[in-house]
Amino acid sequence: MNNSAIFLSIEVSNIDNWYKHAEEQKIEIVYPITNENWGVRRFFVKDPNGVTINLLTHLE
C-alpha cells in the first residue's frame, strides 16, 4: 500500500527536544526544523509506512 498521500499534523510542546530525538533515532527528517512566517515552528518526518508527519508548536 502506498501511504505517501497521508499527511498528519501533531502539535507538541518542546519541539526542539522532539527534533533532537528524531535525529538521535535516525528518523527520516524530510523538512528541517523551521520557524514559519505564520507563527509555527515545525519539521516533518517520514514514518516507516511512508506517512509524512508534521510536528509543530505555535510560537508566542
PDB file of N, CA, C and O in Angstrom:
ATOM      1  N   MET A   1       0.835  -1.174   0.000  1.00  0.00           N
ATOM      2  CA  MET A   1       0.000   0.000   0.000  1.00  0.00           C
ATOM      3  C   MET A   1       0.884   1.243   0.000  1.00  0.00           C
ATOM      4  O   MET A   1       1.867   1.322   0.712  1.00  0.00           O
ATOM      5  N   ASN A   2       0.515   2.244  -0.775  1.00  0.00           N
ATOM      6  CA  ASN A   2       1.257   3.483  -0.866  1.00  0.00           C
ATOM      7  C   ASN A   2       0.617   4.515   0.069  1.00  0.00           C
ATOM      8  O   ASN A   2      -0.487   4.980  -0.182  1.00  0.00           O
ATOM      9  N   ASN A   3       1.336   4.872   1.133  1.00  0.00           N
ATOM     10  CA  ASN A   3       0.819   5.830   2.103  1.00  0.00           C
ATOM     11  C   ASN A   3       1.382   7.235   1.901  1.00  0.00           C
ATOM     12  O   ASN A   3       1.229   8.090   2.770  1.00  0.00           O
ATOM     13  N   SER A   4       2.017   7.494   0.774  1.00  0.00           N
ATOM     14  CA  SER A   4       2.682   8.778   0.573  1.00  0.00           C
ATOM     15  C   SER A   4       1.698   9.951   0.523  1.00  0.00           C
ATOM     16  O   SER A   4       2.092  11.097   0.703  1.00  0.00           O
ATOM     17  N   ALA A   5       0.414   9.698   0.298  1.00  0.00           N
ATOM     18  CA  ALA A   5      -0.576  10.773   0.254  1.00  0.00           C
ATOM     19  C   ALA A   5      -1.114  11.116   1.644  1.00  0.00           C
ATOM     20  O   ALA A   5      -1.852  12.085   1.793  1.00  0.00           O
ATOM     21  N   ILE A   6      -0.733  10.352   2.668  1.00  0.00           N
ATOM     22  CA  ILE A   6      -1.202  10.608   4.031  1.00  0.00           C
ATOM     23  C   ILE A   6      -0.262  11.604   4.690  1.00  0.00           C
ATOM     24  O   ILE A   6       0.957  11.448   4.660  1.00  0.00           O
ATOM     25  N   PHE A   7      -0.834  12.636   5.296  1.00  0.00           N
ATOM     26  CA  PHE A   7      -0.073  13.696   5.931  1.00  0.00           C
ATOM     27  C   PHE A   7      -0.750  14.041   7.249  1.00  0.00           C
ATOM     28  O   PHE A   7      -1.898  14.475   7.255  1.00  0.00           O
ATOM     29  N   LEU A   8      -0.064  13.816   8.374  1.00  0.00           N
ATOM     30  CA  LEU A   8      -0.620  14.094   9.693  1.00  0.00           C
ATOM     31  C   LEU A   8       0.094  15.274  10.327  1.00  0.00           C
ATOM     32  O   LEU A   8       1.310  15.420  10.178  1.00  0.00           O
ATOM     33  N   SER A   9      -0.644  16.100  11.042  1.00  0.00           N
ATOM     34  CA  SER A   9      -0.065  17.193  11.805  1.00  0.00           C
ATOM     35  C   SER A   9      -0.347  16.957  13.284  1.00  0.00           C
ATOM     36  O   SER A   9      -1.484  16.668  13.662  1.00  0.00           O
ATOM     37  N   ILE A  10       0.706  17.101  14.097  1.00  0.00           N
ATOM     38  CA  ILE A  10       0.578  16.894  15.538  1.00  0.00           C
ATOM     39  C   ILE A  10       1.255  18.059  16.243  1.00  0.00           C
ATOM     40  O   ILE A  10       2.440  18.325  16.015  1.00  0.00           O
ATOM     41  N   GLU A  11       0.496  18.743  17.097  1.00  0.00           N
ATOM     42  CA  GLU A  11       1.079  19.836  17.869  1.00  0.00           C
ATOM     43  C   GLU A  11       1.693  19.268  19.142  1.00  0.00           C
ATOM     44  O   GLU A  11       1.066  18.472  19.848  1.00  0.00           O
ATOM     45  N   VAL A  12       2.926  19.664  19.407  1.00  0.00           N
ATOM     46  CA  VAL A  12       3.664  19.169  20.564  1.00  0.00           C
ATOM     47  C   VAL A  12       4.275  20.345  21.328  1.00  0.00           C
ATOM     48  O   VAL A  12       4.385  21.449  20.810  1.00  0.00           O
ATOM     49  N   SER A  13       4.655  20.089  22.556  1.00  0.00           N
ATOM     50  CA  SER A  13       5.457  21.068  23.292  1.00  0.00           C
ATOM     51  C   SER A  13       6.916  20.648  23.153  1.00  0.00           C
ATOM     52  O   SER A  13       7.210  19.515  22.775  1.00  0.00           O
ATOM     53  N   ASN A  14       7.825  21.530  23.421  1.00  0.00           N
ATOM     54  CA  ASN A  14       9.257  21.243  23.354  1.00  0.00           C
ATOM     55  C   ASN A  14       9.675  20.706  21.981  1.00  0.00           C
ATOM     56  O   ASN A  14      10.327  19.665  21.877  1.00  0.00           O
ATOM     57  N   ILE A  15       9.314  21.424  20.928  1.00  0.00           N
ATOM     58  CA  ILE A  15       9.591  20.978  19.554  1.00  0.00           C
ATOM     59  C   ILE A  15      11.075  20.688  19.329  1.00  0.00           C
ATOM     60  O   ILE A  15      11.421  19.752  18.621  1.00  0.00           O
ATOM     61  N   ASP A  16      11.944  21.476  19.949  1.00  0.00           N
ATOM     62  CA  ASP A  16      13.379  21.249  19.762  1.00  0.00           C
ATOM     63  C   ASP A  16      13.822  19.907  20.345  1.00  0.00           C
ATOM     64  O   ASP A  16      14.690  19.230  19.775  1.00  0.00           O
ATOM     65  N   ASN A  17      13.210  19.502  21.450  1.00  0.00           N
ATOM     66  CA  ASN A  17      13.511  18.183  22.016  1.00  0.00           C
ATOM     67  C   ASN A  17      13.037  17.073  21.092  1.00  0.00           C
ATOM     68  O   ASN A  17      13.715  16.055  20.938  1.00  0.00           O
ATOM     69  N   TRP A  18      11.870  17.252  20.476  1.00  0.00           N
ATOM     70  CA  TRP A  18      11.359  16.265  19.523  1.00  0.00           C
ATOM     71  C   TRP A  18      12.294  16.144  18.316  1.00  0.00           C
ATOM     72  O   TRP A  18      12.564  15.046  17.830  1.00  0.00           O
ATOM     73  N   TYR A  19      12.788  17.289  17.846  1.00  0.00           N
ATOM     74  CA  TYR A  19      13.697  17.280  16.696  1.00  0.00           C
ATOM     75  C   TYR A  19      14.996  16.560  17.043  1.00  0.00           C
ATOM     76  O   TYR A  19      15.469  15.709  16.280  1.00  0.00           O
ATOM     77  N   LYS A  20      15.544  16.870  18.200  1.00  0.00           N
ATOM     78  CA  LYS A  20      16.777  16.213  18.657  1.00  0.00           C
ATOM     79  C   LYS A  20      16.568  14.702  18.766  1.00  0.00           C
ATOM     80  O   LYS A  20      17.410  13.918  18.336  1.00  0.00           O
ATOM     81  N   HIS A  21      15.435  14.303  19.320  1.00  0.00           N
ATOM     82  CA  HIS A  21      15.129  12.880  19.453  1.00  0.00           C
ATOM     83  C   HIS A  21      15.027  12.205  18.076  1.00  0.00           C
ATOM     84  O   HIS A  21      15.551  11.103  17.887  1.00  0.00           O
ATOM     85  N   ALA A  22      14.383  12.872  17.132  1.00  0.00           N
ATOM     86  CA  ALA A  22      14.266  12.311  15.780  1.00  0.00           C
ATOM     87  C   ALA A  22      15.647  12.126  15.161  1.00  0.00           C
ATOM     88  O   ALA A  22      15.921  11.090  14.540  1.00  0.00           O
ATOM     89  N   GLU A  23      16.528  13.101  15.346  1.00  0.00           N
ATOM     90  CA  GLU A  23      17.893  12.973  14.821  1.00  0.00           C
ATOM     91  C   GLU A  23      18.625  11.815  15.491  1.00  0.00           C
ATOM     92  O   GLU A  23      19.272  11.010  14.813  1.00  0.00           O
ATOM     93  N   GLU A  24      18.526  11.725  16.814  1.00  0.00           N
ATOM     94  CA  GLU A  24      19.220  10.662  17.554  1.00  0.00           C
ATOM     95  C   GLU A  24      18.731   9.275  17.147  1.00  0.00           C
ATOM     96  O   GLU A  24      19.510   8.333  17.109  1.00  0.00           O
ATOM     97  N   GLN A  25      17.443   9.158  16.867  1.00  0.00           N
ATOM     98  CA  GLN A  25      16.856   7.868  16.488  1.00  0.00           C
ATOM     99  C   GLN A  25      16.986   7.583  14.993  1.00  0.00           C
ATOM    100  O   GLN A  25      16.505   6.563  14.513  1.00  0.00           O
ATOM    101  N   LYS A  26      17.615   8.520  14.267  1.00  0.00           N
ATOM    102  CA  LYS A  26      17.826   8.386  12.821  1.00  0.00           C
ATOM    103  C   LYS A  26      16.505   8.220  12.069  1.00  0.00           C
ATOM    104  O   LYS A  26      16.395   7.496  11.093  1.00  0.00           O
ATOM    105  N   ILE A  27      15.490   8.951  12.553  1.00  0.00           N
ATOM    106  CA  ILE A  27      14.202   9.004  11.871  1.00  0.00           C
ATOM    107  C   ILE A  27      14.368   9.902  10.651  1.00  0.00           C
ATOM    108  O   ILE A  27      15.038  10.934  10.716  1.00  0.00           O
ATOM    109  N   GLU A  28      13.778   9.516   9.542  1.00  0.00           N
ATOM    110  CA  GLU A  28      13.927  10.292   8.317  1.00  0.00           C
ATOM    111  C   GLU A  28      13.246  11.657   8.442  1.00  0.00           C
ATOM    112  O   GLU A  28      12.018  11.758   8.534  1.00  0.00           O
ATOM    113  N   ILE A  29      14.043  12.712   8.459  1.00  0.00           N
ATOM    114  CA  ILE A  29      13.535  14.073   8.514  1.00  0.00           C
ATOM    115  C   ILE A  29      13.472  14.585   7.080  1.00  0.00           C
ATOM    116  O   ILE A  29      14.486  14.640   6.391  1.00  0.00           O
ATOM    117  N   VAL A  30      12.254  14.929   6.643  1.00  0.00           N
ATOM    118  CA  VAL A  30      12.073  15.334   5.247  1.00  0.00           C
ATOM    119  C   VAL A  30      11.875  16.843   5.081  1.00  0.00           C
ATOM    120  O   VAL A  30      11.818  17.339   3.957  1.00  0.00           O
ATOM    121  N   TYR A  31      11.771  17.562   6.193  1.00  0.00           N
ATOM    122  CA  TYR A  31      11.699  19.030   6.187  1.00  0.00           C
ATOM    123  C   TYR A  31      12.320  19.475   7.499  1.00  0.00           C
ATOM    124  O   TYR A  31      11.818  19.135   8.575  1.00  0.00           O
ATOM    125  N   PRO A  32      13.431  20.195   7.450  1.00  0.00           N
ATOM    126  CA  PRO A  32      14.147  20.536   8.687  1.00  0.00           C
ATOM    127  C   PRO A  32      13.364  21.511   9.562  1.00  0.00           C
ATOM    128  O   PRO A  32      12.455  22.202   9.086  1.00  0.00           O
ATOM    129  N   ILE A  33      13.739  21.568  10.810  1.00  0.00           N
ATOM    130  CA  ILE A  33      13.048  22.454  11.750  1.00  0.00           C
ATOM    131  C   ILE A  33      13.136  23.896  11.248  1.00  0.00           C
ATOM    132  O   ILE A  33      14.202  24.373  10.857  1.00  0.00           O
ATOM    133  N   THR A  34      11.967  24.541  11.217  1.00  0.00           N
ATOM    134  CA  THR A  34      11.850  25.859  10.599  1.00  0.00           C
ATOM    135  C   THR A  34      10.829  26.699  11.360  1.00  0.00           C
ATOM    136  O   THR A  34       9.774  26.199  11.748  1.00  0.00           O
ATOM    137  N   ASN A  35      11.155  27.982  11.555  1.00  0.00           N
ATOM    138  CA  ASN A  35      10.172  28.943  12.060  1.00  0.00           C
ATOM    139  C   ASN A  35       9.452  29.515  10.852  1.00  0.00           C
ATOM    140  O   ASN A  35      10.064  30.191  10.024  1.00  0.00           O
ATOM    141  N   GLU A  36       8.161  29.228  10.756  1.00  0.00           N
ATOM    142  CA  GLU A  36       7.375  29.704   9.626  1.00  0.00           C
ATOM    143  C   GLU A  36       6.836  31.111   9.898  1.00  0.00           C
ATOM    144  O   GLU A  36       6.612  31.476  11.064  1.00  0.00           O
ATOM    145  N   ASN A  37       6.609  31.868   8.834  1.00  0.00           N
ATOM    146  CA  ASN A  37       6.123  33.245   8.953  1.00  0.00           C
ATOM    147  C   ASN A  37       4.767  33.351   9.636  1.00  0.00           C
ATOM    148  O   ASN A  37       4.413  34.403  10.147  1.00  0.00           O
ATOM    149  N   TRP A  38       3.979  32.295   9.615  1.00  0.00           N
ATOM    150  CA  TRP A  38       2.628  32.352  10.179  1.00  0.00           C
ATOM    151  C   TRP A  38       2.581  31.906  11.640  1.00  0.00           C
ATOM    152  O   TRP A  38       1.524  31.664  12.198  1.00  0.00           O
ATOM    153  N   GLY A  39       3.753  31.824  12.300  1.00  0.00           N
ATOM    154  CA  GLY A  39       3.770  31.648  13.750  1.00  0.00           C
ATOM    155  C   GLY A  39       3.880  30.234  14.270  1.00  0.00           C
ATOM    156  O   GLY A  39       3.462  29.968  15.397  1.00  0.00           O
ATOM    157  N   VAL A  40       4.420  29.324  13.475  1.00  0.00           N
ATOM    158  CA  VAL A  40       4.677  27.977  13.983  1.00  0.00           C
ATOM    159  C   VAL A  40       6.138  27.604  13.757  1.00  0.00           C
ATOM    160  O   VAL A  40       6.791  28.124  12.856  1.00  0.00           O
ATOM    161  N   ARG A  41       6.639  26.743  14.607  1.00  0.00           N
ATOM    162  CA  ARG A  41       7.958  26.121  14.435  1.00  0.00           C
ATOM    163  C   ARG A  41       7.661  24.656  14.186  1.00  0.00           C
ATOM    164  O   ARG A  41       6.933  24.030  14.965  1.00  0.00           O
ATOM    165  N   ARG A  42       8.211  24.101  13.101  1.00  0.00           N
ATOM    166  CA  ARG A  42       7.824  22.743  12.729  1.00  0.00           C
ATOM    167  C   ARG A  42       8.921  22.027  11.967  1.00  0.00           C
ATOM    168  O   ARG A  42       9.871  22.629  11.477  1.00  0.00           O
ATOM    169  N   PHE A  43       8.739  20.700  11.868  1.00  0.00           N
ATOM    170  CA  PHE A  43       9.548  19.857  10.995  1.00  0.00           C
ATOM    171  C   PHE A  43       8.710  18.654  10.608  1.00  0.00           C
ATOM    172  O   PHE A  43       7.702  18.357  11.238  1.00  0.00           O
ATOM    173  N   PHE A  44       9.102  18.000   9.511  1.00  0.00           N
ATOM    174  CA  PHE A  44       8.373  16.830   9.014  1.00  0.00           C
ATOM    175  C   PHE A  44       9.278  15.602   9.104  1.00  0.00           C
ATOM    176  O   PHE A  44      10.460  15.682   8.792  1.00  0.00           O
ATOM    177  N   VAL A  45       8.673  14.493   9.481  1.00  0.00           N
ATOM    178  CA  VAL A  45       9.361  13.199   9.433  1.00  0.00           C
ATOM    179  C   VAL A  45       8.534  12.248   8.578  1.00  0.00           C
ATOM    180  O   VAL A  45       7.344  12.457   8.349  1.00  0.00           O
ATOM    181  N   LYS A  46       9.184  11.201   8.121  1.00  0.00           N
ATOM    182  CA  LYS A  46       8.506  10.151   7.354  1.00  0.00           C
ATOM    183  C   LYS A  46       8.511   8.901   8.227  1.00  0.00           C
ATOM    184  O   LYS A  46       9.566   8.463   8.686  1.00  0.00           O
ATOM    185  N   ASP A  47       7.338   8.340   8.475  1.00  0.00           N
ATOM    186  CA  ASP A  47       7.298   7.121   9.287  1.00  0.00           C
ATOM    187  C   ASP A  47       7.623   5.910   8.417  1.00  0.00           C
ATOM    188  O   ASP A  47       7.694   6.021   7.183  1.00  0.00           O
ATOM    189  N   PRO A  48       7.880   4.744   9.017  1.00  0.00           N
ATOM    190  CA  PRO A  48       8.281   3.568   8.237  1.00  0.00           C
ATOM    191  C   PRO A  48       7.262   3.124   7.187  1.00  0.00           C
ATOM    192  O   PRO A  48       7.605   2.423   6.242  1.00  0.00           O
ATOM    193  N   ASN A  49       6.000   3.553   7.338  1.00  0.00           N
ATOM    194  CA  ASN A  49       4.966   3.181   6.380  1.00  0.00           C
ATOM    195  C   ASN A  49       4.792   4.211   5.270  1.00  0.00           C
ATOM    196  O   ASN A  49       3.893   4.092   4.449  1.00  0.00           O
ATOM    197  N   GLY A  50       5.635   5.264   5.262  1.00  0.00           N
ATOM    198  CA  GLY A  50       5.574   6.264   4.205  1.00  0.00           C
ATOM    199  C   GLY A  50       4.694   7.459   4.505  1.00  0.00           C
ATOM    200  O   GLY A  50       4.513   8.326   3.650  1.00  0.00           O
ATOM    201  N   VAL A  51       4.141   7.528   5.712  1.00  0.00           N
ATOM    202  CA  VAL A  51       3.288   8.652   6.103  1.00  0.00           C
ATOM    203  C   VAL A  51       4.166   9.824   6.527  1.00  0.00           C
ATOM    204  O   VAL A  51       5.126   9.655   7.276  1.00  0.00           O
ATOM    205  N   THR A  52       3.841  11.030   6.051  1.00  0.00           N
ATOM    206  CA  THR A  52       4.546  12.236   6.476  1.00  0.00           C
ATOM    207  C   THR A  52       3.865  12.787   7.716  1.00  0.00           C
ATOM    208  O   THR A  52       2.639  12.930   7.752  1.00  0.00           O
ATOM    209  N   ILE A  53       4.669  13.096   8.745  1.00  0.00           N
ATOM    210  CA  ILE A  53       4.147  13.632   9.998  1.00  0.00           C
ATOM    211  C   ILE A  53       4.747  15.016  10.223  1.00  0.00           C
ATOM    212  O   ILE A  53       5.972  15.169  10.237  1.00  0.00           O
ATOM    213  N   ASN A  54       3.895  15.998  10.371  1.00  0.00           N
ATOM    214  CA  ASN A  54       4.261  17.384  10.628  1.00  0.00           C
ATOM    215  C   ASN A  54       4.178  17.605  12.133  1.00  0.00           C
ATOM    216  O   ASN A  54       3.099  17.599  12.702  1.00  0.00           O
ATOM    217  N   LEU A  55       5.318  17.759  12.782  1.00  0.00           N
ATOM    218  CA  LEU A  55       5.350  18.049  14.220  1.00  0.00           C
ATOM    219  C   LEU A  55       5.563  19.548  14.362  1.00  0.00           C
ATOM    220  O   LEU A  55       6.465  20.119  13.751  1.00  0.00           O
ATOM    221  N   LEU A  56       4.704  20.191  15.172  1.00  0.00           N
ATOM    222  CA  LEU A  56       4.748  21.647  15.236  1.00  0.00           C
ATOM    223  C   LEU A  56       4.402  22.159  16.622  1.00  0.00           C
ATOM    224  O   LEU A  56       3.795  21.463  17.421  1.00  0.00           O
ATOM    225  N   THR A  57       4.810  23.398  16.863  1.00  0.00           N
ATOM    226  CA  THR A  57       4.391  24.147  18.029  1.00  0.00           C
ATOM    227  C   THR A  57       4.118  25.570  17.593  1.00  0.00           C
ATOM    228  O   THR A  57       4.746  26.052  16.639  1.00  0.00           O
ATOM    229  N   HIS A  58       3.182  26.234  18.238  1.00  0.00           N
ATOM    230  CA  HIS A  58       2.902  27.632  17.939  1.00  0.00           C
ATOM    231  C   HIS A  58       3.893  28.509  18.675  1.00  0.00           C
ATOM    232  O   HIS A  58       4.166  28.292  19.855  1.00  0.00           O
ATOM    233  N   LEU A  59       4.437  29.488  17.965  1.00  0.00           N
ATOM    234  CA  LEU A  59       5.372  30.434  18.570  1.00  0.00           C
ATOM    235  C   LEU A  59       4.572  31.514  19.289  1.00  0.00           C
ATOM    236  O   LEU A  59       3.476  31.865  18.871  1.00  0.00           O
ATOM    237  N   GLU A  60       5.134  32.031  20.345  1.00  0.00           N
ATOM    238  CA  GLU A  60       4.433  33.079  21.106  1.00  0.00           C
ATOM    239  C   GLU A  60       4.887  34.444  20.693  1.00  0.00           C
ATOM    240  O   GLU A  60       5.873  34.672  20.149  1.00  0.00           O
TER     241      GLU A  60
END
